[in-house]
Short mmCIF file of C-alpha atoms in Angstrom, two decimals:
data_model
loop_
_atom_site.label_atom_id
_atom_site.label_comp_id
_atom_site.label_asym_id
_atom_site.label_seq_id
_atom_site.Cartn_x
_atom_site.Cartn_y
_atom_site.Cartn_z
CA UNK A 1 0.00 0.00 0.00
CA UNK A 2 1.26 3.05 -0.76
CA UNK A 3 1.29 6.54 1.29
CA UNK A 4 -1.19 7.47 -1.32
CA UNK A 5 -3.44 5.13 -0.41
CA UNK A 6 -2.59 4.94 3.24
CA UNK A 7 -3.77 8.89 2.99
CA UNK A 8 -6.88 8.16 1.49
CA UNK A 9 -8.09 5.73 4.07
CA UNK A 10 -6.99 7.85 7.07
CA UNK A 11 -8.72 10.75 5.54
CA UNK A 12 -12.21 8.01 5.58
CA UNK A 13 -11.33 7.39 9.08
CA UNK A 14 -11.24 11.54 10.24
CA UNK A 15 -14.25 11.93 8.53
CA UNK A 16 -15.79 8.67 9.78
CA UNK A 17 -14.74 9.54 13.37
CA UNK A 18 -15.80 13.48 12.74
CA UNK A 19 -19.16 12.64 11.83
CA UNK A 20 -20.07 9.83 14.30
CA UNK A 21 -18.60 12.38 16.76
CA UNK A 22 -20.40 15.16 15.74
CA UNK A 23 -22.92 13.44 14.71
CA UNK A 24 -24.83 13.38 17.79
CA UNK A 25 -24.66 16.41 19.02
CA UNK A 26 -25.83 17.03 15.52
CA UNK A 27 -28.91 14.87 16.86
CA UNK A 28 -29.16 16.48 19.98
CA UNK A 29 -29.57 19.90 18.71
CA UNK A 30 -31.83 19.19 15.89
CA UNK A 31 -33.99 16.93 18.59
CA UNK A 32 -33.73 19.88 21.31
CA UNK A 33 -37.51 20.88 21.34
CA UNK A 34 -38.46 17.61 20.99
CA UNK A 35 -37.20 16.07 23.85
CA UNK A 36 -37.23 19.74 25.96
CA UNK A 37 -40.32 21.02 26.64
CA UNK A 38 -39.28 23.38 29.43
CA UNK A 39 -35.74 25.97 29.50
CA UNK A 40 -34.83 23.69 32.01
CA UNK A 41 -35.10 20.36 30.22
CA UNK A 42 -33.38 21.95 26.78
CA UNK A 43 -30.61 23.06 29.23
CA UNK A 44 -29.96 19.48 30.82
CA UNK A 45 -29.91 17.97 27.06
CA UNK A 46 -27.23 20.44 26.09
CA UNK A 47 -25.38 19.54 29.24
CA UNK A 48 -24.89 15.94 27.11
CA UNK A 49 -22.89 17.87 24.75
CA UNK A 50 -21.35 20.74 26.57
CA UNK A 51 -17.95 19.32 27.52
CA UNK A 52 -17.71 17.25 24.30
CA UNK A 53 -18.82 19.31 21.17
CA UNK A 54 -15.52 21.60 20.84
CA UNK A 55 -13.29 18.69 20.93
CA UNK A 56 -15.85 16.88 18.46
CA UNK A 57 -15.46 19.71 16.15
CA UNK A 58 -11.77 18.87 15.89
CA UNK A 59 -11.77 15.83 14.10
CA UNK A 60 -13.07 18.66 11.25
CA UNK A 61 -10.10 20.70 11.49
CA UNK A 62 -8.09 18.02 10.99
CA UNK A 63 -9.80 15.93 8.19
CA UNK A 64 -9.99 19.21 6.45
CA UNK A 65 -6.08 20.03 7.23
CA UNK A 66 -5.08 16.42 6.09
CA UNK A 67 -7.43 16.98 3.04
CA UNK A 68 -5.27 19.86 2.06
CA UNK A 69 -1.77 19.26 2.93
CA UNK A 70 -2.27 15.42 1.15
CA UNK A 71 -4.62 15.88 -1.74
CA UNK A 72 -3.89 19.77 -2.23
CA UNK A 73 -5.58 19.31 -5.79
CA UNK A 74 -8.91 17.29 -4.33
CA UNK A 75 -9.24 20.49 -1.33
CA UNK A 76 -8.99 23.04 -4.16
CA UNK A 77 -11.09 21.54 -6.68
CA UNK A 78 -13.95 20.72 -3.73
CA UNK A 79 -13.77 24.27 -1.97
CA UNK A 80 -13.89 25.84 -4.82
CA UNK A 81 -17.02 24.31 -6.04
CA UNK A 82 -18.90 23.59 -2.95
CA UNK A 83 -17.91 27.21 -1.83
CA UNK A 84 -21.35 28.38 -1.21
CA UNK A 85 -22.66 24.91 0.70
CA UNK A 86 -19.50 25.10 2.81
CA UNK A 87 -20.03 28.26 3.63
CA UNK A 88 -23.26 28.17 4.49
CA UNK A 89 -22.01 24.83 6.65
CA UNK A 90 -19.65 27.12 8.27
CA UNK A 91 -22.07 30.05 9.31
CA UNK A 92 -24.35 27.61 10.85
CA UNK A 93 -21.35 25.92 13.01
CA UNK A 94 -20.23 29.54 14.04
CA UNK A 95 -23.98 30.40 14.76
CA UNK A 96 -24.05 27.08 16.85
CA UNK A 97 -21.18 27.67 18.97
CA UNK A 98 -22.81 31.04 19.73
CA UNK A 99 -25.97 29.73 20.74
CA UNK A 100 -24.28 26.99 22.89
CA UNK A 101 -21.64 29.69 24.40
CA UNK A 102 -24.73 32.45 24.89
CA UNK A 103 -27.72 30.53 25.53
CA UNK A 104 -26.83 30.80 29.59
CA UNK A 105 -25.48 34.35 29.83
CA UNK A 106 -29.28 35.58 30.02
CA UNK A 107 -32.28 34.62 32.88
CA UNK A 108 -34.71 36.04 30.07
CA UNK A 109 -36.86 33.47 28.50
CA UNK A 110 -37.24 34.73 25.12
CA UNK A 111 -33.35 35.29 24.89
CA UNK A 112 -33.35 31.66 25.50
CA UNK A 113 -35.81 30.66 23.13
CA UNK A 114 -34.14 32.48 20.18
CA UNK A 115 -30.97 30.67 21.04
CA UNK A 116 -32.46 27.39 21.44
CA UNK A 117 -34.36 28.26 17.90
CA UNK A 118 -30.62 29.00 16.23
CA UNK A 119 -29.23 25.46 17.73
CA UNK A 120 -31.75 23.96 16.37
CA UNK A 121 -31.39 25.00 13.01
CA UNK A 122 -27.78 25.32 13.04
CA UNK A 123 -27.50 21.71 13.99
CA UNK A 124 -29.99 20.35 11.22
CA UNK A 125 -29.00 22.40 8.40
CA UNK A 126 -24.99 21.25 8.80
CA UNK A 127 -26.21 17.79 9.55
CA UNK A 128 -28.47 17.85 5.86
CA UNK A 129 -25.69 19.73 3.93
CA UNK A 130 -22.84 17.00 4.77
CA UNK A 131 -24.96 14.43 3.33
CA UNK A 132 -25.17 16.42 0.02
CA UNK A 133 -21.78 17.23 -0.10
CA UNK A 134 -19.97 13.45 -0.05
CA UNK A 135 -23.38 12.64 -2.20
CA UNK A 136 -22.16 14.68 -4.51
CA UNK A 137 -18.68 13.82 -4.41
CA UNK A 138 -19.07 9.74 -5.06
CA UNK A 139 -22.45 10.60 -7.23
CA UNK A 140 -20.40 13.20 -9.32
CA UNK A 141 -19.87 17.27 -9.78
CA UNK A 142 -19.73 19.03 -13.05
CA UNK A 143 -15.96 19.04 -13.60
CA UNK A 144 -14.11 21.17 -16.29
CA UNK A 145 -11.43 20.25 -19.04
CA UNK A 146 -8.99 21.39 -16.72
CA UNK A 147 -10.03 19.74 -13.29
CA UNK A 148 -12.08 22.70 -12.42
CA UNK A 149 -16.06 22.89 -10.87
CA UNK A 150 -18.13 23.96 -14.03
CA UNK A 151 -21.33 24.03 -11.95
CA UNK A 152 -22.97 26.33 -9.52
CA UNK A 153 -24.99 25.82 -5.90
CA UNK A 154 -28.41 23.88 -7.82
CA UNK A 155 -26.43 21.83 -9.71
CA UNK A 156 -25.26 20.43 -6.17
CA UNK A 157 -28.98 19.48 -5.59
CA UNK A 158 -30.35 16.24 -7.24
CA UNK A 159 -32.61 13.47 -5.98
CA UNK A 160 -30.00 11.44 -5.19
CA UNK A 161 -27.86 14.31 -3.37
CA UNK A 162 -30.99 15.13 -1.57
CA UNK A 163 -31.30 11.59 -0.41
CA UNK A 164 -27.73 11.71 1.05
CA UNK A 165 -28.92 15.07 3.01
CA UNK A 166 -32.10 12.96 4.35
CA UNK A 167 -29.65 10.03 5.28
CA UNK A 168 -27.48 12.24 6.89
CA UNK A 169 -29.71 14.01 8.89
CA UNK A 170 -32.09 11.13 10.15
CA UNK A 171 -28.65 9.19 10.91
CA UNK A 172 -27.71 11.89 13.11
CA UNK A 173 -31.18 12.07 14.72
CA UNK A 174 -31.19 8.31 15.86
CA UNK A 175 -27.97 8.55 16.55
CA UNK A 176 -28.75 11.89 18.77
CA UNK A 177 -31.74 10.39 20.20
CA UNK A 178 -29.83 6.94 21.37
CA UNK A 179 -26.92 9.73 22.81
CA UNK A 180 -29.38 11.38 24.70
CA UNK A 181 -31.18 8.32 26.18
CA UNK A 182 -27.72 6.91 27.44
CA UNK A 183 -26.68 10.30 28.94
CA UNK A 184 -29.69 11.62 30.71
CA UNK A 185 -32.37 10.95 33.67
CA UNK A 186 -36.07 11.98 34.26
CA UNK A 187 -38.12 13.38 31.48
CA UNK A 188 -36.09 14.40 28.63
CA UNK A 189 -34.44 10.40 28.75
CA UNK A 190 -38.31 9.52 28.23
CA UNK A 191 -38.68 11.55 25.45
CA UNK A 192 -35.60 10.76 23.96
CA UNK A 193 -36.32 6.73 24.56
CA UNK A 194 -39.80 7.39 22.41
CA UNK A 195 -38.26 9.44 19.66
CA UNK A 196 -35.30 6.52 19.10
CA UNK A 197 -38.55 4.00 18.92
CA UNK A 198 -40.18 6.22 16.43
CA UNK A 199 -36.62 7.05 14.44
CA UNK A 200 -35.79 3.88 13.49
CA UNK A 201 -38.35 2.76 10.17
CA UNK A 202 -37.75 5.72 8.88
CA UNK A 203 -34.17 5.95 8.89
CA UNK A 204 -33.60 1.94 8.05
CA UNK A 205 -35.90 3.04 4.49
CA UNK A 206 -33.69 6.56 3.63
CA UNK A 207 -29.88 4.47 4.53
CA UNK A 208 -31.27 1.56 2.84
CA UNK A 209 -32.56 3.49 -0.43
CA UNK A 210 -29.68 5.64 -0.35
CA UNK A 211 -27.13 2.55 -0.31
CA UNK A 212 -28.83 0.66 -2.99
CA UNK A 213 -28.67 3.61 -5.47
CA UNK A 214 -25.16 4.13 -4.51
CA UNK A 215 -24.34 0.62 -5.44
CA UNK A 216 -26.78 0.89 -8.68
CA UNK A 217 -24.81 4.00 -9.88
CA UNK A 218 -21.60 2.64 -8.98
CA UNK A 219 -18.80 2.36 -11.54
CA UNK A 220 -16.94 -0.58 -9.94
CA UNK A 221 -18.94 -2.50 -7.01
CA UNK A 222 -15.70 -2.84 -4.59
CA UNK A 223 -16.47 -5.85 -1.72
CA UNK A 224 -15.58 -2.76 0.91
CA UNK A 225 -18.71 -0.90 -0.50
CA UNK A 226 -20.44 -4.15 0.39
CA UNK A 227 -18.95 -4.78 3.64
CA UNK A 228 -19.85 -1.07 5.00
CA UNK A 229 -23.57 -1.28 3.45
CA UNK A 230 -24.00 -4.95 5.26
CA UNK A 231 -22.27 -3.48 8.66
CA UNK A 232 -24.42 -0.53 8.60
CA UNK A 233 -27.35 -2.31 7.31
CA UNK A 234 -26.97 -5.15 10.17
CA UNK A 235 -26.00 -2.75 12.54
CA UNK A 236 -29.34 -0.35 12.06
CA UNK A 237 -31.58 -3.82 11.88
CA UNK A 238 -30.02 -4.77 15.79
CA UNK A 239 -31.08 -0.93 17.22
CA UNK A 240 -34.78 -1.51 17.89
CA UNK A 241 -33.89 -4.74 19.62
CA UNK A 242 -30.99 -3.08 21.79
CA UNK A 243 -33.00 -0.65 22.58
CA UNK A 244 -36.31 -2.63 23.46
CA UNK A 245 -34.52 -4.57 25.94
CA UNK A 246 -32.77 -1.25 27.31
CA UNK A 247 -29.38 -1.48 26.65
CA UNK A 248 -28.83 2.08 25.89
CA UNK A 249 -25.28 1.52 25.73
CA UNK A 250 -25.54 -1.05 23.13
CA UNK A 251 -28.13 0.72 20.51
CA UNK A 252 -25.71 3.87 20.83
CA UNK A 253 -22.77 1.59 19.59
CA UNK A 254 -25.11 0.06 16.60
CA UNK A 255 -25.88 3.67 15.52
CA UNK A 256 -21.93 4.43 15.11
CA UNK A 257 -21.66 1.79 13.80
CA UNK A 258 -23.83 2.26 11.14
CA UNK A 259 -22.91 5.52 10.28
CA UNK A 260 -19.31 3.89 10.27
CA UNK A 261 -20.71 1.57 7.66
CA UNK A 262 -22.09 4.42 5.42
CA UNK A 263 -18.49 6.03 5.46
CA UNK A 264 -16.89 2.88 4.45
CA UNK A 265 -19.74 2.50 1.59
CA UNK A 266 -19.10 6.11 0.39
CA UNK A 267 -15.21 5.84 0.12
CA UNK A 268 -14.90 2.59 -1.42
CA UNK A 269 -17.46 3.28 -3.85
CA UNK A 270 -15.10 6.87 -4.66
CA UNK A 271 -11.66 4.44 -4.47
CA UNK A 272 -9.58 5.07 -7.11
CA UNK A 273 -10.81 8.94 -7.32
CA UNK A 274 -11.74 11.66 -4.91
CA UNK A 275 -14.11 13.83 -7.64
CA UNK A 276 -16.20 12.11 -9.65
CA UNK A 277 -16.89 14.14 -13.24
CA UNK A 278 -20.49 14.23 -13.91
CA UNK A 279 -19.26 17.02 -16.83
CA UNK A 280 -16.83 17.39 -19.87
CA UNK A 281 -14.10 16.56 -17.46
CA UNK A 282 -12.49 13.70 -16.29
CA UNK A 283 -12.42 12.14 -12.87
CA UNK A 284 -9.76 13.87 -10.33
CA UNK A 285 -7.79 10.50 -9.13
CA UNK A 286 -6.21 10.27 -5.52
CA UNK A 287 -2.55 9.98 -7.62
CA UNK A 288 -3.25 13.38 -9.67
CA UNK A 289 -4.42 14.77 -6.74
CA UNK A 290 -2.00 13.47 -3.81
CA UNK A 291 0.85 15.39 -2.68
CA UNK A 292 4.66 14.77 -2.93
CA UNK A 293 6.12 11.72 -1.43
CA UNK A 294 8.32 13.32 1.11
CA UNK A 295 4.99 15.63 1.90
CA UNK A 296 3.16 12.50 2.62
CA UNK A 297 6.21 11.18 4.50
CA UNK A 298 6.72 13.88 6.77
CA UNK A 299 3.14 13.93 7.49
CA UNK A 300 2.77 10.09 8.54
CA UNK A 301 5.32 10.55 11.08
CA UNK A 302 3.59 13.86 12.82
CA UNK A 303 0.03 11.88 12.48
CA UNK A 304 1.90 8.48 14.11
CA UNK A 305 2.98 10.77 17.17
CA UNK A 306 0.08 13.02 17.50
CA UNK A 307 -2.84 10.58 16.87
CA UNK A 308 -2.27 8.83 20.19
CA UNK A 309 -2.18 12.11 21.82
CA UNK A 310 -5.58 13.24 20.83
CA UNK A 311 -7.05 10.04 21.14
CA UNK A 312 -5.62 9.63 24.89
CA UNK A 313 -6.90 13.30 25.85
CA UNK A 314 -10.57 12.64 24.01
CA UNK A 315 -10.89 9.15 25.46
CA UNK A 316 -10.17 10.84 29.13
CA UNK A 317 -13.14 13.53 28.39
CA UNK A 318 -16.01 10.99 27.46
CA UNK A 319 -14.50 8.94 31.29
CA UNK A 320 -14.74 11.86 32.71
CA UNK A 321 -18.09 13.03 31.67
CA UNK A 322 -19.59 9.46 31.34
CA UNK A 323 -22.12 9.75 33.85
CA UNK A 324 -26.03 10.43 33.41
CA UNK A 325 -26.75 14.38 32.76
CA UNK A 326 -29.83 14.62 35.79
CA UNK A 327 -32.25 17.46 35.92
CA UNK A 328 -31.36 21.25 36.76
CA UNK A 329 -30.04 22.07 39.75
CA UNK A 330 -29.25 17.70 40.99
CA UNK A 331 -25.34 18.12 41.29
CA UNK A 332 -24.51 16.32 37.82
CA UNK A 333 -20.79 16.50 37.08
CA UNK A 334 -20.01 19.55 34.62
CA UNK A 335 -16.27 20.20 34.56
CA UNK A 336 -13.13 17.77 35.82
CA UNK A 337 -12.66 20.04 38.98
CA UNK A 338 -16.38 19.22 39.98
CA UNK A 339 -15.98 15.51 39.59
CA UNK A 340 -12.48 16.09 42.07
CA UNK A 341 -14.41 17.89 44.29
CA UNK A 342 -17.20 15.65 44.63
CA UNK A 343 -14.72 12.32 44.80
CA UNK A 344 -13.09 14.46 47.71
CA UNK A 345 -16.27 15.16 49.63
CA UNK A 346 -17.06 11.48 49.60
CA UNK A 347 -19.63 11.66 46.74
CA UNK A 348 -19.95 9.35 44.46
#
């Protein structure tokens, strides 16, 4: 295997690990009115998330880093033509981490509401536009002669790329709603239990339709794309029985796995290229696009020393924070120093 190719699939595995990460707190902001009928209930659901979602948002930095400094030609050809949608993406994350960061800074209730209102739709609308955007990549993008995006924003939006956005986003929902049933007590862990229930037909029907015209449209059917569409297929079919008999933990671990799958699908199905030319164009390949050996070289040792790190650090977070979120005002854990403090007093 070459560094090419060794590239490729840890660039699937950042974006694999930033969307199952962010995934659910993609699901817990889009579900926040569902499951929070009162400030007090939205405020312990966000508690789920509140330690986690910066450090979630990392894994983006870096895929999109890696993205450039490996495939500089596959990060200018997709920025330049998904400009608008990425843009848009990266509003609504800067309007979220606003709304997370100034939600609490106000007793008034209608400040509250209109920053509950932007997570909301600053969760859903990222967590619908992803979906488009890898549809788009493995389904094809009007590519020029010369490598370049010959399209503009509606080109971007076809059945089938509208199909990825509904996979995406009811993904993120179960996924959210599983997240928030493992992490919380009392009322908004009842909600959340119902809302998993009623979650899971409807997103088994968009993954499934939206891997079988994947495969259908398909240039070369790899045995990867069919390993990640079984995984994620078997995976979503053993959530309803998980969580039926309760084991919270257990459906949380079939919905990343699952979404997992549908990363796995998406990049073997792109494997050899990282565009695919629905124009004049032909297909940008990971070896036109890839950086310089001795690029790729110098990266694999900084990822081989830092990975570890970052995994260690993120891994101590979730331990940390791993206990049940309980209602306003019950004592739940909220930084390290409180968890000290309380081990100190003889609390457990």
């Amino acid at each position: 295997m070459s560094l090419v190719d060794v590239w490729f699939v840890l660039i699937a595995v950042l974006w694999a690990g930033y969307l199952i990460l962010e995934g659910f707190d993609f699901g817990v902001g889009t579900l926040l009115h569902l499951v929070g009928r009162t400030p007090a209930e939205r405020a312990q659901a966000l508690r789920t998330i509140g330690p986690v979602w910066d450090g979630n948002e990392v894994w983006l930095l870096v895929a999109g880093g890696a993205t450039f400094a490996a495939f500089p030609e596959w990060y200018a050809t997709l920025f330049s033509g998904y400009y608008l949608a990425l843009t848009v993406i990266l509003v609504a994350l800067i309007v979220r981490i606003m709304a997370l960061e100034y939600r609490n800074k106000h007793d008034d209730p209608a400040w509250r509401r209109r920053w509950d209102a932007a997570i909301v739709v600053s969760s859903a609308l990222p967590a619908v536009l992803w979906g488009v955007a890898f549809a788009n990549i493995v389904g094809g993008s009007p590519l020029a002669a010369d490598g370049s995006f010959a399209g503009n924003f509606l080109d971007l939006l076809r059945p089938y790329t509208v199909l990825g956005g509904l996979t995406t986003l009811s993904l993120f929902c179960l996924h959210g709603a599983h997240f928030l049933a493992l992490r919380t007590e009392g009322p908004v862990r009842d909600r959340a239990t119902a809302l998993a229930t009623r979650l899971w037909a409807p997103t088994v029907l968009v993954v499934a339709g939206f891997a079988v015209w994947t495969l259908a449209d398909a240039q070369v059917v790899r045995p990867l794309a069919v390993g990640g569409t079984a995984a994620a297929a078997l995976a979503l079919l053993a959530v309803l029985p998980a969580h039926r008999a309760g084991r919270e933990g257990r459906a949380f671990a079939l919905t990343t796995v699952a979404i997992a799958g549908a990363v796995v699908l998406l990049f073997a199905t792109l494997f050899p290229d990282v565009m695919v030319s629905s124009g004049p164009g032909p297909d940008l390949t990971m070896q036109a696009a890839a950086s310089t050996d001795r690029t790729l070289t110098v990266m694999t040792v900084v990822a081989a020393v830092m990975t570890p790190v970052v995994l260690l650090y993120q891994g101590w977070t979730y331990w940390v924070f791993r206990a049940r979120v309980r209602p306003e005002g019950t004592g739940d854990v909220r930084t390290p120093l409180d968890l000290l403090d309380r081990r100190a007093g003889g609390v457990a």
